[in-house]
Structures are given as C-alpha cells and as structure tokens.
Short mmCIF file of C-alpha atoms in Angstrom, two decimals:
data_model
loop_
_atom_site.label_atom_id
_atom_site.label_comp_id
_atom_site.label_asym_id
_atom_site.label_seq_id
_atom_site.Cartn_x
_atom_site.Cartn_y
_atom_site.Cartn_z
CA MET A 23 -0.12 31.50 -20.65
CA GLU A 24 -3.47 33.06 -19.88
CA ASN A 25 -6.22 31.63 -22.05
CA ARG A 26 -9.97 31.55 -22.61
CA LEU A 27 -10.25 27.83 -23.32
CA ARG A 28 -12.57 27.03 -20.41
CA GLU A 29 -14.84 29.94 -21.32
CA LEU A 30 -15.04 28.87 -24.97
CA ARG A 31 -15.54 25.20 -24.07
CA GLU A 32 -18.34 25.97 -21.65
CA ALA A 33 -19.97 28.26 -24.20
CA ALA A 34 -19.89 25.37 -26.67
CA GLY A 35 -21.47 23.10 -24.04
CA TRP A 36 -18.64 20.58 -24.03
CA SER A 37 -17.12 18.78 -21.08
CA GLN A 38 -13.34 18.56 -20.80
CA GLY A 39 -13.56 14.94 -21.92
CA GLU A 40 -15.61 15.83 -24.99
CA LEU A 41 -13.24 18.59 -26.01
CA ALA A 42 -10.29 16.28 -25.41
CA ARG A 43 -11.76 13.67 -27.74
CA LEU A 44 -12.39 16.28 -30.42
CA LEU A 45 -8.81 17.50 -30.16
CA GLY A 46 -7.30 14.02 -29.92
CA VAL A 47 -5.64 14.57 -26.53
CA SER A 48 -6.33 13.41 -22.97
CA ARG A 49 -8.76 15.14 -20.62
CA GLN A 50 -5.79 15.95 -18.39
CA THR A 51 -4.22 17.93 -21.20
CA VAL A 52 -7.35 20.07 -21.63
CA ASN A 53 -7.47 20.55 -17.87
CA ALA A 54 -3.78 21.50 -17.68
CA VAL A 55 -4.21 24.08 -20.44
CA GLU A 56 -7.34 25.55 -18.86
CA THR A 57 -5.67 25.85 -15.47
CA ASP A 58 -2.61 27.45 -17.03
CA LYS A 59 -0.31 24.57 -16.08
CA TYR A 60 0.62 23.71 -19.64
CA ASP A 61 1.05 25.73 -22.82
CA PRO A 62 -0.05 23.62 -25.79
CA SER A 63 2.10 23.06 -28.83
CA LEU A 64 1.47 25.22 -31.89
CA PRO A 65 -0.32 22.38 -33.75
CA LEU A 66 -2.68 21.84 -30.80
CA ALA A 67 -3.30 25.58 -30.43
CA LEU A 68 -4.15 25.77 -34.14
CA ARG A 69 -6.51 22.80 -33.77
CA MET A 70 -8.26 24.61 -30.91
CA ALA A 71 -8.55 27.75 -33.02
CA LYS A 72 -10.05 25.76 -35.88
CA LEU A 73 -12.50 23.99 -33.58
CA PHE A 74 -13.76 27.18 -31.95
CA GLY A 75 -13.59 29.22 -35.14
CA ALA A 76 -11.49 31.83 -33.39
CA PRO A 77 -7.93 33.09 -33.94
CA VAL A 78 -5.22 31.67 -31.68
CA THR A 79 -4.68 35.17 -30.28
CA THR A 80 -8.29 35.21 -29.09
CA ILE A 81 -7.90 31.95 -27.22
CA PHE A 82 -4.42 32.62 -25.83
CA ILE A 83 -3.62 35.99 -24.36
CA ASP A 84 -0.03 37.13 -24.42
CA HIS A 85 0.75 40.40 -22.64
CA TRP A 86 4.20 40.70 -24.18
CA GLU A 87 4.91 43.93 -26.05
CA PRO A 88 7.95 44.52 -28.26
CA SER A 89 10.46 46.89 -26.67
CA LYS A 90 10.74 50.22 -28.41
CA MET B 17 -18.37 23.20 -14.15
CA THR B 18 -15.36 23.10 -11.86
CA ARG B 19 -15.68 21.16 -8.63
CA ASN B 20 -14.42 23.13 -5.69
CA PRO B 21 -11.54 21.30 -4.01
CA SER B 22 -13.29 21.28 -0.67
CA ALA B 23 -14.05 18.95 2.20
CA THR B 24 -15.07 16.15 -0.18
CA ASN B 25 -11.67 16.17 -1.84
CA TRP B 26 -9.86 16.27 1.49
CA GLY B 27 -11.89 13.27 2.59
CA ILE B 28 -10.85 11.39 -0.54
CA HIS B 29 -7.20 12.38 -0.03
CA ILE B 30 -7.31 11.18 3.59
CA LEU B 31 -9.00 7.92 2.53
CA ARG B 32 -6.33 7.36 -0.13
CA GLY B 33 -3.58 8.07 2.41
CA VAL B 34 -5.04 5.67 4.97
CA LEU B 35 -5.56 2.92 2.38
CA GLY B 36 -2.02 3.43 1.10
CA ALA B 37 -0.59 3.20 4.60
CA VAL B 38 -2.66 0.11 5.46
CA SER B 39 -1.78 -1.72 2.24
CA GLY B 40 1.87 -0.72 2.74
CA LEU B 41 1.91 -2.16 6.23
CA ALA B 42 0.11 -5.29 5.01
CA VAL B 43 3.03 -5.92 2.66
CA ILE B 44 5.95 -4.60 4.70
CA VAL B 45 5.24 -6.36 8.01
CA PRO B 46 5.17 -9.94 6.60
CA PHE B 47 8.08 -9.07 4.29
CA LEU B 48 10.22 -7.90 7.21
CA ARG B 49 9.30 -11.03 9.19
CA PHE B 50 10.53 -13.10 6.27
CA ALA B 51 13.54 -11.11 5.15
CA GLY B 52 14.36 -8.81 8.08
CA PRO B 53 17.22 -10.86 9.59
CA PHE B 54 18.87 -11.31 6.17
CA LEU B 55 18.51 -7.62 5.27
CA ALA B 56 19.95 -6.58 8.63
CA GLN B 57 23.08 -8.61 7.83
CA SER B 58 23.28 -7.35 4.24
CA GLY B 59 23.63 -3.71 5.17
CA THR B 60 21.82 -0.44 4.58
CA GLY B 61 21.98 -0.66 0.77
CA ALA B 62 19.92 -3.84 0.72
CA ILE B 63 17.45 -2.37 3.21
CA ALA B 64 17.05 0.79 1.12
CA LEU B 65 16.67 -1.16 -2.11
CA SER B 66 14.05 -3.47 -0.63
CA GLY B 67 12.13 -0.45 0.66
CA VAL B 68 12.13 1.17 -2.80
CA GLY B 69 11.18 -2.19 -4.33
CA VAL B 70 8.18 -2.51 -2.02
CA ILE B 71 7.05 1.03 -2.95
CA TYR B 72 7.23 0.19 -6.67
CA LEU B 73 5.36 -3.08 -6.10
CA LEU B 74 2.60 -1.39 -4.13
CA MET B 75 2.24 1.40 -6.68
CA GLY B 76 2.07 -1.08 -9.54
CA LEU B 77 -0.50 -3.15 -7.68
CA MET B 78 -2.72 -0.19 -6.82
CA VAL B 79 -2.55 1.38 -10.29
CA GLY B 80 -3.10 -1.98 -11.98
CA LEU B 81 -6.06 -3.03 -9.84
CA GLY B 82 -7.50 0.49 -9.89
CA THR B 83 -7.36 0.58 -13.68
CA LEU B 84 -8.92 -2.86 -14.03
CA MET B 85 -11.76 -1.74 -11.73
CA PRO B 86 -12.37 1.89 -12.76
CA GLY B 87 -15.33 2.38 -10.40
CA PRO B 88 -13.62 1.77 -7.07
CA GLY B 89 -10.24 2.55 -8.67
CA SER B 90 -11.20 6.16 -9.34
CA LYS B 91 -11.80 6.63 -5.62
CA LEU B 92 -8.35 5.30 -4.74
CA LEU B 93 -6.22 6.73 -7.54
CA ASN B 94 -5.59 10.39 -8.21
CA VAL B 95 -7.98 10.81 -11.13
CA ALA B 96 -11.07 12.91 -11.71
CA GLY B 97 -13.33 9.95 -12.41
CA PRO B 98 -13.65 6.45 -13.87
CA ASP B 99 -13.50 7.87 -17.42
CA ASP B 100 -9.89 8.95 -16.87
CA LEU B 101 -8.99 5.35 -16.04
CA THR B 102 -10.92 3.93 -18.98
CA ASP B 103 -9.51 6.45 -21.47
CA GLN B 104 -5.93 5.78 -20.40
CA ARG B 105 -6.32 2.08 -19.66
CA ARG B 106 -3.46 0.87 -21.88
CA VAL B 107 -0.99 3.50 -20.66
CA LEU B 108 -1.88 2.93 -17.01
CA LEU B 109 -1.72 -0.85 -17.27
CA GLY B 110 1.65 -0.52 -18.96
CA SER B 111 2.91 1.70 -16.14
CA ALA B 112 1.52 -0.70 -13.55
CA ALA B 113 3.24 -3.67 -15.22
CA ALA B 114 6.55 -1.80 -15.44
CA SER B 115 6.29 -0.77 -11.81
CA LEU B 116 5.51 -4.34 -10.71
CA PHE B 117 8.42 -5.80 -12.68
CA VAL B 118 10.87 -3.18 -11.40
CA GLY B 119 9.64 -3.59 -7.81
CA ALA B 120 9.96 -7.38 -7.96
CA ALA B 121 13.42 -7.14 -9.54
CA LEU B 122 14.68 -4.66 -6.93
CA LEU B 123 13.33 -6.84 -4.14
CA ALA B 124 14.94 -9.95 -5.63
CA LEU B 125 18.26 -8.14 -5.91
CA SER B 126 18.09 -6.88 -2.33
CA LEU B 127 17.57 -10.45 -1.16
CA ALA B 128 20.38 -11.89 -3.28
CA GLY B 129 24.09 -11.95 -2.54
CA PRO B 130 26.29 -14.20 -0.38
CA ALA B 131 24.00 -16.61 1.52
CA GLY B 132 21.07 -14.70 0.02
CA LEU B 133 17.44 -15.78 0.12
CA VAL B 134 17.19 -15.41 -3.66
CA PRO B 135 19.73 -17.10 -6.01
CA ASP B 136 22.04 -14.59 -7.73
CA GLY B 137 21.14 -15.81 -11.22
CA LEU B 138 17.43 -15.38 -10.55
CA ALA B 139 17.91 -11.85 -9.23
CA LEU B 140 20.09 -10.88 -12.18
CA GLY B 141 17.63 -12.42 -14.64
CA ALA B 142 14.72 -10.62 -13.00
CA LEU B 143 16.58 -7.30 -13.22
CA ALA B 144 17.52 -7.81 -16.88
CA LEU B 145 13.92 -8.77 -17.71
CA ALA B 146 12.55 -5.75 -15.83
CA PHE B 147 14.87 -3.35 -17.70
CA LEU B 148 14.00 -4.95 -21.04
CA LEU B 149 10.27 -4.77 -20.34
CA CYS B 150 10.61 -1.16 -19.20
CA VAL B 151 12.22 -0.26 -22.52
CA VAL B 152 9.53 -2.08 -24.53
CA ILE B 153 6.67 -0.65 -22.45
CA GLY B 154 8.27 2.80 -22.58
CA VAL B 155 8.44 2.75 -26.39
CA LEU B 156 4.84 1.50 -26.69
CA GLN B 157 3.63 4.09 -24.19
CA TRP B 158 5.42 6.92 -25.98
CA ARG B 159 3.32 6.11 -29.05
CA GLU B 160 0.14 6.26 -26.96
CA TYR B 161 1.03 9.48 -25.15
CA ASP B 162 -0.41 12.82 -26.13
CA GLU B 163 1.80 15.89 -26.04
CA LEU B 164 1.31 16.63 -22.33
CA MET B 165 2.29 13.11 -21.34
CA ARG B 166 5.33 13.23 -23.59
CA GLN B 167 6.37 16.54 -22.01
CA MET B 168 5.89 15.10 -18.54
CA SER B 169 7.87 12.01 -19.42
CA THR B 170 10.73 14.19 -20.65
CA ASP B 171 10.46 16.41 -17.56
CA CYS B 172 10.52 13.33 -15.33
CA GLY B 173 13.76 12.05 -16.86
CA SER B 174 15.42 15.46 -16.57
CA ILE B 175 14.34 16.01 -12.98
CA ALA B 176 15.44 12.51 -11.97
CA PHE B 177 18.85 13.07 -13.55
CA MET B 178 19.22 16.48 -11.92
CA MET B 179 18.37 14.92 -8.55
CA ALA B 180 20.56 11.84 -8.87
CA LEU B 181 23.63 13.53 -10.32
CA PRO B 182 24.34 16.07 -7.54
CA GLY B 183 23.34 13.61 -4.83
CA LEU B 184 25.42 10.69 -6.01
CA GLY B 185 28.16 12.97 -7.39
CA ALA B 186 28.60 14.84 -4.12
CA TRP B 187 28.62 11.57 -2.22
CA ALA B 188 31.21 10.10 -4.61
CA ALA B 189 33.42 13.21 -4.29
CA LEU B 190 33.23 13.21 -0.49
CA ALA B 191 33.84 9.45 -0.36
CA HIS B 192 36.90 9.88 -2.59
CA LEU B 193 38.23 12.48 -0.16
CA GLY B 194 37.52 10.19 2.78
CA ARG B 195 34.92 12.48 4.34
CA VAL B 196 32.07 9.94 4.12
CA PRO B 197 32.07 6.16 3.81
CA PRO B 198 31.96 4.85 0.22
CA PHE B 199 28.47 3.89 -0.74
CA ALA B 200 27.33 0.33 -1.22
CA PRO B 201 26.48 -0.53 -4.84
CA LEU B 202 22.85 -1.13 -3.93
CA TRP B 203 22.59 2.44 -2.65
CA VAL B 204 23.22 3.71 -6.19
CA LEU B 205 20.39 1.59 -7.59
CA ALA B 206 18.05 2.52 -4.75
CA ALA B 207 18.86 6.23 -5.11
CA MET B 208 18.27 6.20 -8.88
CA ALA B 209 14.99 4.29 -8.58
CA LEU B 210 13.84 6.61 -5.81
CA ALA B 211 14.87 9.70 -7.79
CA LEU B 212 12.76 8.51 -10.72
CA LEU B 213 9.79 7.96 -8.43
CA ILE B 214 10.08 11.39 -6.79
CA ALA B 215 10.67 13.03 -10.18
CA SER B 216 7.45 11.55 -11.56
CA PHE B 217 5.50 13.20 -8.73
CA ILE B 218 7.29 16.53 -9.24
CA ALA B 219 6.64 16.42 -13.01
CA ALA B 220 2.96 15.63 -12.45
CA GLY B 221 2.65 18.27 -9.72
CA ARG B 222 4.15 20.97 -11.93
CA ARG B 223 1.43 20.31 -14.51
CA GLY B 224 -1.31 20.35 -11.89
CA LEU B 225 -2.03 16.64 -12.13
CA LEU B 226 -1.68 15.88 -8.44
CA ILE B 227 -4.77 17.95 -7.68
CA GLN B 228 -7.56 16.92 -10.00
CA ASP B 229 -9.85 19.64 -11.26
CA PRO B 230 -12.66 17.86 -13.10
CA ASP B 231 -15.23 19.70 -15.14
#
C-alpha cells in the first residue's frame, strides 16, 4: 500500500533505526513498509499515526473507491 | 537518506559471492576427500543430503561468526550495517545455532548406514537433538520476532510446503505408476531441507530483504 512513512520520518529527522525503536519493531520492518513491501498490522499503523500525530489515512493512501 | 544501490553495492554482492564460494570449497573439498568414496557407494540420496547439510553448516557458520563480529560481519552478511546485527543478535545467533545443528545432523545421517562412517545411533541422536533444538529455538525466536519476522516465518513455512508437496507428491505418484524410480528415503529429507532453505530466501525476497535499502 502506498504510504508517506519515509516522508514523515525524514521530516521528523529520524533514521529508520530510531523510528523502529520508537515503534518497537525492527529497522527492516520500517524499511519494508517504506518501500511498500509490507503492509503493517492495524496496531502498528495506529502506533505510527499516534507517533506522527496524523490520521492513518494520511500516512497510508488507499485508492480504493466503493462501487456505485 | 536512501543509499543508491549502485556500484558499491554490486561490489559488496560480488565480494560476498566470492567469499561464499571460497568458504564453500574450503569445506567441500576436504569433506569429499574424506567421505567421497563412501557417499559414492551410498547413492544419490546420501550425496544430496550431505550437500544440503554442508550448505546449512556454512550458513550457520557465516551467520554466527558475522553476528559475533558485527563490524566485518555486516560486510559479509546481507544487512544494512552493524546495527542490524547488534539489534537482532539473539535471533540471528539462534538461527545460526539451529542451522549448524541441522547441518551437522544431516551430514551425520548421510554418512551413516550399513558400513557407514558415522554410527547409526550417533546419527539418529544428532537428528533428534537437532529437531528438538529447532523447536525450542523456534519458540524462543517467535517471542523475539516483530510482526514482519512473524509474517515471514509463516510465509516461509507455507512456501516450503507448497514447494515440497507437488515435488515429492508428483514423484511419488510417478514412482507408484512405475514411470520413475522410487526415491531413496534420504532424498525426501534432502528435498524438504532444501525446500525450507529456498523458501526462506523467497520469503525474504518478497519483503525486499534481499536487497538492503538503508537510510
């Protein structure tokens, strides 16, 4: 899923390792999310939202639209 | 900032490949001198199993030593830097230990049998110990894993099963119908161990962990 995690992390001045420690995951997990190789669980996405003070829908961009 | 996977990375990949090949030869050549004649008599199953065993042993050795020495280890192992090895020290050492035990057990089994170089009881004991340790290490590692690692571990098991089942199943069906020779028991063990190894690379590759993208 497309996301703005790298952009938000860099704006906060954190390395992947620093963000990983804050979130309680490995650096590889942060990297996999940023490079769109892994969609985080809902609890982790909520933790990210809390950390950056932004709604989940701002961090993760879903282009799905309900069919009419 | 993202490092561009450029000439530097290719150089590291080539260096890792060369070191892997050299260390592989350093183990395989003396091993074949010692066990080659016996393996040739034991059949293709024993040869395949010993080959897989050597791969597990080498991987365990490289991961273990690399983790214990994060500086040089980060140049040899597929990680972004020494911090990755330090942060995941317990998980990596656990994996290295499991890999070493499995490799040694597979090798012992390949060298056992009638007139074998390794006594049957020793080979069986080594295999039982390796399986037991794998279960214990696996449970302990699962507690250490974060969600990505747990997902990869699950993916790895599924991929390995989906590789082993059609391969061994098709072979079994064809052997039952007399179209191919029935496989030696050691082929089953070698195929399953190899499937697990290949699956771990596929699972890591799917999550982008085979090409490191450090910040």
